[in-house]
Amino acid sequence: MLQGILLTAAVPLGTSLLTGCGSGTPGQPAGDGSSNGRKVINFWSQQFEDWQSAWEKKHVAAFNASQKKFQVNLQIVPADAWAQKLKAAQAAGNGPDVYTISYGNIGSAVSTGALAPLNDLIKGQYLDDIDPSIAKFVSAKSSPSASLKQYAYPWLVEPSTVMFYRKDLFQAAGLDPDKPPTRWDQLPDIAAKLKKGNVYGLGTASVAADLSWSSWGLQQNAAGHYPVKTDWSSADPTIAPYQELANFYKSLYTSGGMPKQALSAYADGTPLGQGKLAMQITGSWFIGLLRQQFPKMEDKIAAAPMVSIDGDQTRPTATLGGWTLAIDAKSKVQEGAADFITYMLASGDDVMMDYFKASGWSKYATRTSIVKAIDADSSAQADPFRKLITDKIVKYGVPEATYPIDLSTDMATAIEKTMKGTSADQALATAKQQMNQYINNNKLVGTNTQSSVQSGS
């Protein structure tokens, strides 16, 4: 996931949408009801783009039409109401049987016993089809002595950091649009050259709320690991690579090419589509927004990997966030829930190929068989963004940090303070104190259920 991200194309509604094709009652105990003699599976999905909701409704209806034992009732819940609604429902014993969960939240859900392991519910051939680099995102140990199990089925991945830029404005500034910058030290000067009139050269995260997750890829790029140890025993953001990272952000902010106040949240690529920026660092989901809202701009915009500390673009610059489907540990219809997940995400090619086509190839597959199917599709082959992002960004992407977001916010606050005038030494020293205090106060030592995923110091 993009923790805490509301994708830009999503339009939250004031109330949740019940779109189930049957008579199940919203809020009834998980898997405790029936509809026309069939057991009800309550499926909650966060609301994203309209096309995704349409895809979910279409294939839930197809699953129900194929069934005599189970019926799925789909609720699409606005992202801003999701956490509170899910927590309240689970506390009351009315939680969904199946629900969307981001990669970054799987570890904490496993630590509280909220998820059912899938190893005995979904056939091995379908689990084995998951790309090995993605399979570890959904694997965890419920306790230090427990065996590693899969607690969710991955749906898609999205790189958090892609450098989108205007080819025509590069040419106008005397820059080669076929040779975008590759090193940190190149980007501030290019941003300054691209600033013309009301068009800023570069837009990227500049406040802690956005930097908390969007800087993860560059933290890995700089140091090769996150500032929190793998066993969550301590944190050290003061090392030289992180000082260099904080000063890199400062060089962008003070370059003269970047607005002092961001034109949008990091996840929102609208300013680039509107022509207010020449370059924008955001996630791959911008491609969907570009095609849906700014189709006349598509031919003018190219994508490239984010600049690397030393120009080596095989070093990670992006984390791979995204979504999965998981089964509630208290569900009474786990077998049917597993059949539903298998139908939607794991078996055959048709359902998931329909999904990726509907996304305009702006999402990235998690199954090796689907990757092959996409590679063989003529429309995917012709897509100017898909292959570059797959081969040059997704290939080198790393998992999101799995420790509490509060720790990432402390790190991000230090980066923001450095951007706006505090020395990196001072800002990161404060972050170190706050992060270790949080670790001690919340007794995090040894509680990482995904130590096989986390790349800590």
Coordinates of C-alpha atoms in Angstrom, one line a residue:
M1 CA 0.0 0.0 0.0
L2 CA 0.7 3.2 -0.1
Q3 CA 0.1 3.7 3.5
G4 CA -2.5 6.3 4.0
I5 CA -2.8 7.1 0.4
L6 CA -6.0 8.0 -1.3
L7 CA -5.3 7.5 -5.0
T8 CA -6.0 10.6 -6.9
A9 CA -8.5 9.2 -9.3
A10 CA -10.6 7.9 -6.5
V11 CA -13.6 9.9 -5.6
P12 CA -14.7 9.2 -2.1
L13 CA -18.5 9.1 -1.6
G14 CA -20.3 10.1 1.6
T15 CA -21.7 6.7 2.2
S16 CA -20.5 3.2 1.5
L17 CA -22.0 1.4 -1.5
L18 CA -23.6 -2.0 -1.2
T19 CA -23.3 -3.6 -4.5
G20 CA -23.9 -7.2 -3.6
C21 CA -26.1 -9.3 -5.9
G22 CA -28.3 -10.9 -3.3
S23 CA -30.2 -10.4 -0.1
G24 CA -27.3 -10.5 2.4
T25 CA -27.5 -7.9 5.1
P26 CA -24.7 -5.4 5.5
G27 CA -23.2 -5.6 8.9
Q28 CA -24.4 -9.0 9.7
P29 CA -21.9 -11.3 11.5
A30 CA -19.2 -12.5 9.2
G31 CA -20.3 -15.5 7.2
D32 CA -23.2 -16.1 9.5
G33 CA -26.0 -15.4 7.1
S34 CA -27.5 -17.1 4.1
S35 CA -29.2 -16.0 0.8
N36 CA -31.5 -18.3 -1.1
G37 CA -29.9 -21.2 0.6
R38 CA -26.4 -20.0 -0.1
K39 CA -23.9 -19.0 2.5
V40 CA -23.1 -15.3 2.4
I41 CA -19.6 -14.0 2.0
N42 CA -19.2 -10.3 3.0
F43 CA -16.5 -8.7 0.9
W44 CA -15.4 -5.1 1.7
S45 CA -13.3 -3.2 -0.7
Q46 CA -11.8 0.2 -0.4
Q47 CA -13.0 2.6 -3.1
F48 CA -10.5 3.6 -5.7
E49 CA -11.0 4.5 -9.4
D50 CA -14.5 4.2 -10.9
W51 CA -13.2 1.6 -13.4
Q52 CA -12.0 -0.6 -10.5
S53 CA -15.4 -0.5 -8.8
A54 CA -17.0 -1.5 -12.1
W55 CA -14.6 -4.4 -12.5
E56 CA -15.3 -5.6 -9.0
K57 CA -19.1 -5.5 -9.5
K58 CA -18.8 -7.3 -12.8
H59 CA -16.7 -10.2 -11.5
V60 CA -18.5 -10.5 -8.1
A61 CA -21.7 -10.9 -10.2
A62 CA -20.0 -13.5 -12.4
F63 CA -18.8 -15.4 -9.3
N64 CA -22.3 -15.4 -7.8
A65 CA -23.8 -16.6 -11.0
S66 CA -21.4 -19.6 -11.0
Q67 CA -22.2 -20.6 -7.4
K68 CA -24.7 -22.8 -5.6
K69 CA -23.0 -22.8 -2.2
F70 CA -21.9 -19.2 -1.7
Q71 CA -23.0 -15.7 -2.5
V72 CA -20.7 -12.7 -2.2
N73 CA -22.1 -9.3 -1.0
L74 CA -19.7 -6.5 -2.0
Q75 CA -19.5 -3.3 -0.1
I76 CA -17.3 -0.5 -1.5
V77 CA -16.2 1.8 1.3
P78 CA -14.7 5.3 0.9
A79 CA -11.1 5.3 1.8
D80 CA -11.5 8.1 4.3
A81 CA -14.0 6.0 6.3
W82 CA -12.3 2.7 5.8
A83 CA -10.1 2.3 8.9
Q84 CA -12.8 3.4 11.4
K85 CA -15.5 1.4 9.8
L86 CA -13.5 -1.8 9.6
K87 CA -12.2 -1.5 13.2
A88 CA -15.7 -0.9 14.6
A89 CA -17.1 -3.8 12.6
Q90 CA -14.4 -6.2 13.7
A91 CA -14.7 -5.2 17.3
A92 CA -18.5 -5.8 17.1
G93 CA -18.0 -9.2 15.4
N94 CA -19.5 -7.8 12.2
G95 CA -16.4 -7.6 10.1
P96 CA -16.2 -8.7 6.5
D97 CA -15.1 -12.2 5.6
V98 CA -12.9 -10.9 2.8
Y99 CA -11.4 -7.5 2.6
T100 CA -8.7 -5.4 0.8
I101 CA -5.6 -4.8 2.8
S102 CA -2.4 -3.1 1.8
Y103 CA 1.0 -4.8 1.9
G104 CA 2.1 -2.4 4.6
N105 CA -0.7 -3.4 7.0
I106 CA -0.4 -7.2 6.7
G107 CA 2.3 -7.5 9.4
S108 CA 0.3 -5.6 12.0
A109 CA -2.8 -7.5 11.2
V110 CA -1.0 -10.8 11.6
S111 CA 0.4 -9.7 15.0
T112 CA -3.1 -9.2 16.3
G113 CA -4.4 -12.5 14.9
A114 CA -6.8 -10.7 12.5
L115 CA -6.0 -12.7 9.4
A116 CA -6.4 -16.4 8.4
P117 CA -3.4 -18.0 6.8
L118 CA -4.1 -19.0 3.2
N119 CA -1.7 -22.0 2.9
D120 CA -4.4 -24.6 3.7
L121 CA -7.2 -22.7 2.0
I122 CA -5.9 -21.9 -1.5
K123 CA -4.3 -24.5 -3.7
G124 CA -0.6 -24.6 -3.8
Q125 CA -0.4 -24.2 -7.5
Y126 CA -2.1 -20.8 -7.1
L127 CA 0.2 -19.7 -4.3
D128 CA 3.2 -20.9 -6.3
D129 CA 2.2 -18.7 -9.2
I130 CA 2.9 -15.6 -7.2
D131 CA 6.1 -13.9 -8.2
P132 CA 8.7 -14.9 -5.5
S133 CA 9.7 -11.3 -5.0
I134 CA 6.1 -10.4 -4.2
A135 CA 5.2 -13.5 -2.2
K136 CA 7.4 -12.3 0.7
F137 CA 5.3 -9.2 0.9
V138 CA 2.3 -11.3 2.1
S139 CA 4.2 -13.7 4.2
A140 CA 4.6 -13.4 8.0
K141 CA 5.1 -15.3 11.2
S142 CA 2.3 -15.1 13.8
S143 CA 5.0 -15.5 16.5
P144 CA 8.8 -15.8 16.6
S145 CA 8.6 -19.6 16.7
A146 CA 5.8 -20.0 14.1
S147 CA 6.4 -21.0 10.6
L148 CA 6.2 -18.5 7.8
K149 CA 2.8 -18.4 6.1
Q150 CA 1.0 -16.4 3.5
Y151 CA -1.8 -14.2 4.9
A152 CA -3.1 -12.5 1.8
Y153 CA -3.2 -13.0 -1.9
P154 CA -1.5 -10.1 -3.8
W155 CA -3.7 -8.2 -6.3
L156 CA -1.3 -5.7 -7.8
V157 CA 1.8 -3.6 -7.2
E158 CA 2.4 0.1 -7.9
P159 CA 5.9 1.7 -7.7
S160 CA 5.7 4.7 -5.4
T161 CA 8.2 6.8 -7.2
V162 CA 8.4 7.5 -10.9
M163 CA 9.8 10.6 -12.6
F164 CA 7.3 12.0 -15.1
Y165 CA 8.4 14.9 -17.3
R166 CA 7.3 17.0 -20.2
K167 CA 9.3 16.2 -23.4
D168 CA 8.3 19.4 -25.1
L169 CA 9.5 21.6 -22.2
F170 CA 12.8 19.7 -22.0
Q171 CA 13.4 20.6 -25.7
A172 CA 12.3 24.2 -25.1
A173 CA 14.9 24.4 -22.2
G174 CA 17.7 23.0 -24.4
L175 CA 17.6 19.6 -22.6
D176 CA 17.5 16.2 -24.4
P177 CA 14.1 14.6 -23.6
D178 CA 15.7 11.2 -24.4
K179 CA 18.3 11.7 -21.7
P180 CA 16.5 12.5 -18.4
P181 CA 18.7 13.0 -15.3
T182 CA 19.9 9.9 -13.5
R183 CA 21.8 11.4 -10.5
W184 CA 20.6 13.3 -7.4
D185 CA 23.1 16.1 -8.1
Q186 CA 21.7 16.7 -11.6
L187 CA 18.0 17.2 -10.7
P188 CA 18.1 20.6 -8.9
D189 CA 19.8 22.4 -11.9
I190 CA 17.4 20.8 -14.3
A191 CA 14.4 21.8 -12.2
A192 CA 15.7 25.4 -12.2
K193 CA 16.2 25.4 -16.0
L194 CA 12.7 24.2 -16.6
K195 CA 11.1 26.9 -14.5
K196 CA 9.5 29.3 -16.9
G197 CA 6.9 31.9 -15.9
N198 CA 4.1 30.2 -14.0
V199 CA 5.3 26.7 -14.9
Y200 CA 7.5 25.2 -12.1
G201 CA 10.3 22.9 -13.0
L202 CA 9.6 20.2 -10.5
G203 CA 7.0 19.0 -8.0
T204 CA 7.6 16.4 -5.3
A205 CA 6.8 15.8 -1.7
S206 CA 7.8 18.6 0.7
V207 CA 5.7 18.0 3.8
A208 CA 6.2 15.2 6.4
A209 CA 2.8 13.6 5.7
D210 CA 3.9 12.9 2.1
L211 CA 7.6 12.3 2.8
S212 CA 6.8 9.7 5.4
W213 CA 6.1 7.1 2.8
S214 CA 7.2 8.6 -0.5
S215 CA 10.8 8.8 0.6
W216 CA 11.1 5.1 1.5
G217 CA 12.5 4.3 -1.9
L218 CA 15.2 7.0 -1.7
Q219 CA 16.1 5.9 1.9
Q220 CA 16.8 2.5 0.4
N221 CA 18.7 4.1 -2.5
A222 CA 20.9 6.1 -0.1
A223 CA 21.6 3.5 2.6
G224 CA 20.5 0.2 1.2
H225 CA 18.2 -0.2 4.2
Y226 CA 15.7 1.6 6.4
P227 CA 16.7 3.5 9.5
V228 CA 14.9 1.0 11.9
K229 CA 16.6 -2.3 12.7
T230 CA 15.0 -5.5 11.3
D231 CA 14.1 -6.6 14.8
W232 CA 12.7 -3.1 15.6
S233 CA 15.0 -2.8 18.6
S234 CA 16.3 0.7 17.6
A235 CA 16.6 3.3 14.9
D236 CA 19.4 5.4 13.6
P237 CA 18.5 8.0 10.9
T238 CA 21.7 10.0 11.6
I239 CA 24.1 8.0 9.4
A240 CA 25.8 9.8 6.5
P241 CA 23.6 8.4 3.7
Y242 CA 20.4 9.8 5.3
Q243 CA 22.1 13.2 5.9
E244 CA 22.9 13.2 2.2
L245 CA 19.2 12.3 1.4
A246 CA 17.9 15.1 3.6
N247 CA 20.3 17.6 1.9
F248 CA 19.2 16.3 -1.5
Y249 CA 15.6 17.2 -0.8
K250 CA 16.9 20.6 0.5
S251 CA 18.8 21.1 -2.8
L252 CA 15.5 20.5 -4.7
Y253 CA 13.5 22.8 -2.4
T254 CA 16.0 25.7 -2.7
S255 CA 16.8 25.2 -6.4
G256 CA 14.3 27.8 -7.5
G257 CA 12.5 25.3 -9.7
M258 CA 10.2 23.9 -7.1
P259 CA 7.2 25.7 -5.6
K260 CA 7.6 26.6 -1.9
Q261 CA 4.2 25.3 -1.3
A262 CA 3.3 22.1 -3.1
L263 CA 0.7 22.4 -5.8
S264 CA -0.9 19.1 -4.8
A265 CA -0.4 16.2 -2.5
Y266 CA 2.4 13.8 -3.6
A267 CA -0.1 11.2 -4.8
D268 CA -1.9 13.7 -7.0
G269 CA -0.4 14.2 -10.4
T270 CA -3.0 16.8 -11.5
P271 CA -0.5 19.7 -11.7
L272 CA 1.6 17.9 -14.4
G273 CA -1.6 17.1 -16.3
Q274 CA -2.7 20.7 -16.1
G275 CA 0.6 22.0 -17.4
K276 CA 1.7 23.7 -14.1
L277 CA 4.8 21.5 -13.7
A278 CA 7.5 20.4 -16.2
M279 CA 8.4 17.4 -14.0
Q280 CA 6.6 15.6 -11.2
I281 CA 7.7 12.8 -9.0
T282 CA 4.7 10.7 -8.1
G283 CA 3.6 7.1 -8.3
S284 CA 2.8 5.0 -11.4
W285 CA -0.9 5.5 -10.8
F286 CA -0.5 8.9 -12.5
I287 CA -0.7 7.0 -15.8
G288 CA -4.4 6.2 -15.1
L289 CA -5.1 9.9 -14.2
L290 CA -3.3 11.1 -17.3
R291 CA -5.3 8.9 -19.7
Q292 CA -8.6 9.6 -18.0
Q293 CA -8.4 13.3 -17.3
F294 CA -5.6 14.7 -19.5
P295 CA -5.5 12.5 -22.7
K296 CA -4.3 15.4 -24.9
M297 CA -1.2 15.6 -22.7
E298 CA -0.2 11.9 -23.0
D299 CA 2.0 12.3 -26.1
K300 CA 3.9 15.2 -24.3
I301 CA 4.8 13.2 -21.2
A302 CA 7.4 10.6 -20.6
A303 CA 8.5 8.5 -17.6
A304 CA 11.9 7.6 -16.2
P305 CA 13.2 6.0 -13.1
M306 CA 13.8 8.4 -10.2
V307 CA 17.3 9.8 -10.0
S308 CA 19.7 7.7 -7.9
I309 CA 22.3 8.9 -5.4
D310 CA 25.1 7.9 -7.8
G311 CA 23.4 7.4 -11.1
D312 CA 23.2 3.6 -10.7
Q313 CA 19.6 2.9 -11.7
T314 CA 19.7 -0.7 -10.7
R315 CA 19.6 0.6 -7.1
P316 CA 16.1 0.8 -5.8
T317 CA 14.4 4.2 -5.9
A318 CA 10.8 3.1 -5.4
T319 CA 8.9 0.9 -3.0
L320 CA 6.2 -1.4 -4.4
G321 CA 2.9 -0.7 -2.7
G322 CA -0.4 -2.2 -3.6
W323 CA -3.3 -4.2 -2.5
T324 CA -4.2 -7.8 -1.6
L325 CA -7.3 -9.7 -0.5
A326 CA -7.3 -11.4 2.9
I327 CA -9.6 -13.5 4.9
D328 CA -10.7 -12.5 8.4
A329 CA -9.6 -15.0 11.0
K330 CA -13.1 -15.1 12.5
S331 CA -14.9 -15.8 9.3
K332 CA -17.1 -18.8 9.4
V333 CA -17.0 -19.2 5.6
Q334 CA -13.2 -19.3 5.1
E335 CA -13.5 -22.1 2.5
G336 CA -15.9 -20.1 0.4
A337 CA -13.9 -16.9 0.9
A338 CA -10.8 -18.7 -0.4
D339 CA -12.8 -19.9 -3.5
F340 CA -13.8 -16.3 -4.1
I341 CA -10.2 -15.0 -3.8
T342 CA -9.1 -17.8 -6.1
Y343 CA -11.7 -16.8 -8.7
M344 CA -10.9 -13.1 -8.6
L345 CA -7.1 -13.1 -8.3
A346 CA -5.5 -16.5 -8.6
S347 CA -6.9 -18.9 -11.2
G348 CA -6.9 -18.5 -15.0
D349 CA -6.0 -15.4 -16.9
D350 CA -9.3 -13.9 -18.0
V351 CA -10.4 -12.1 -14.8
M352 CA -7.0 -10.5 -14.0
M353 CA -6.3 -9.6 -17.7
D354 CA -9.6 -7.8 -17.7
Y355 CA -8.4 -5.9 -14.7
F356 CA -5.1 -4.8 -16.1
K357 CA -6.6 -3.9 -19.4
A358 CA -9.2 -1.8 -17.6
S359 CA -6.4 -0.1 -15.7
G360 CA -4.8 1.0 -19.0
W361 CA -1.8 -1.1 -18.0
S362 CA -1.1 1.4 -15.1
K363 CA -1.0 -1.4 -12.5
Y364 CA 1.5 -4.2 -12.3
A365 CA 0.9 -7.9 -12.0
T366 CA 1.9 -10.1 -9.1
R367 CA 1.6 -13.6 -10.8
T368 CA 4.2 -14.9 -13.1
S369 CA 1.5 -16.3 -15.5
I370 CA -0.2 -13.0 -15.8
V371 CA 3.1 -11.2 -16.4
K372 CA 3.6 -13.5 -19.4
A373 CA 0.1 -13.0 -20.6
I374 CA 0.5 -9.2 -20.5
D375 CA 3.9 -9.4 -22.3
A376 CA 2.1 -11.3 -25.1
D377 CA -0.8 -8.8 -25.4
S378 CA -0.4 -6.5 -28.4
S379 CA -1.9 -3.5 -26.7
A380 CA 0.3 -3.9 -23.7
Q381 CA 3.3 -4.2 -26.0
A382 CA 2.4 -0.9 -27.6
D383 CA 2.1 0.9 -24.3
P384 CA 4.9 3.5 -23.9
F385 CA 4.9 3.4 -20.1
R386 CA 4.4 -0.2 -19.2
K387 CA 7.6 -1.8 -20.3
L388 CA 9.8 1.0 -19.0
I389 CA 8.2 0.9 -15.6
T390 CA 8.2 -2.9 -15.5
D391 CA 11.8 -3.3 -16.6
K392 CA 13.5 -0.3 -15.0
I393 CA 11.5 0.5 -11.9
V394 CA 9.3 -2.5 -10.7
K395 CA 12.3 -4.8 -11.3
Y396 CA 14.3 -3.0 -8.7
G397 CA 11.5 -2.0 -6.3
V398 CA 11.6 -2.9 -2.7
P399 CA 8.9 -3.6 0.0
E400 CA 7.5 -0.7 1.9
A401 CA 8.6 -0.2 5.5
T402 CA 6.4 -2.4 7.7
Y403 CA 7.1 -0.7 11.1
P404 CA 4.5 1.8 12.4
I405 CA 4.1 4.9 10.2
D406 CA 4.8 7.1 13.3
L407 CA 8.5 6.2 12.9
S408 CA 8.5 7.1 9.2
T409 CA 6.8 10.4 10.1
D410 CA 9.6 11.3 12.5
M411 CA 12.1 10.6 9.7
A412 CA 10.1 12.6 7.3
T413 CA 9.8 15.5 9.7
A414 CA 13.6 15.7 9.8
I415 CA 13.7 15.8 6.0
E416 CA 11.1 18.5 5.9
K417 CA 12.9 20.6 8.5
T418 CA 16.2 20.2 6.5
M419 CA 14.4 21.4 3.4
K420 CA 13.2 24.5 5.2
G421 CA 16.4 25.5 6.9
T422 CA 17.4 23.3 9.8
S423 CA 20.7 21.5 9.5
A424 CA 20.4 17.8 8.6
D425 CA 22.6 17.0 11.6
Q426 CA 20.2 18.6 14.0
A427 CA 17.0 17.5 12.4
L428 CA 18.0 13.8 12.1
A429 CA 19.4 13.8 15.7
T430 CA 15.9 14.9 16.9
A431 CA 14.3 12.2 14.8
K432 CA 16.6 9.6 16.3
Q433 CA 15.6 10.5 19.8
Q434 CA 11.9 10.5 18.9
M435 CA 12.0 7.2 17.0
N436 CA 13.8 5.4 19.8
Q437 CA 11.4 6.8 22.4
Y438 CA 8.5 5.6 20.3
I439 CA 10.1 2.1 20.0
N440 CA 10.6 1.9 23.8
N441 CA 7.2 3.4 24.7
N442 CA 5.4 1.0 22.4
K443 CA 7.6 -2.0 23.2
L444 CA 8.2 -2.8 19.6
V445 CA 11.4 -4.9 20.1
G446 CA 10.9 -8.3 18.6
T447 CA 7.4 -7.7 17.3
N448 CA 8.1 -7.5 13.6
T449 CA 6.1 -10.4 12.1
Q450 CA 7.7 -9.8 8.6
S451 CA 11.4 -9.8 9.4
S452 CA 11.9 -11.7 6.1
V453 CA 10.5 -8.6 4.3
Q454 CA 12.0 -5.8 6.3
S455 CA 15.4 -4.5 5.3
G456 CA 16.5 -2.7 8.4
S457 CA 19.8 -1.5 9.5

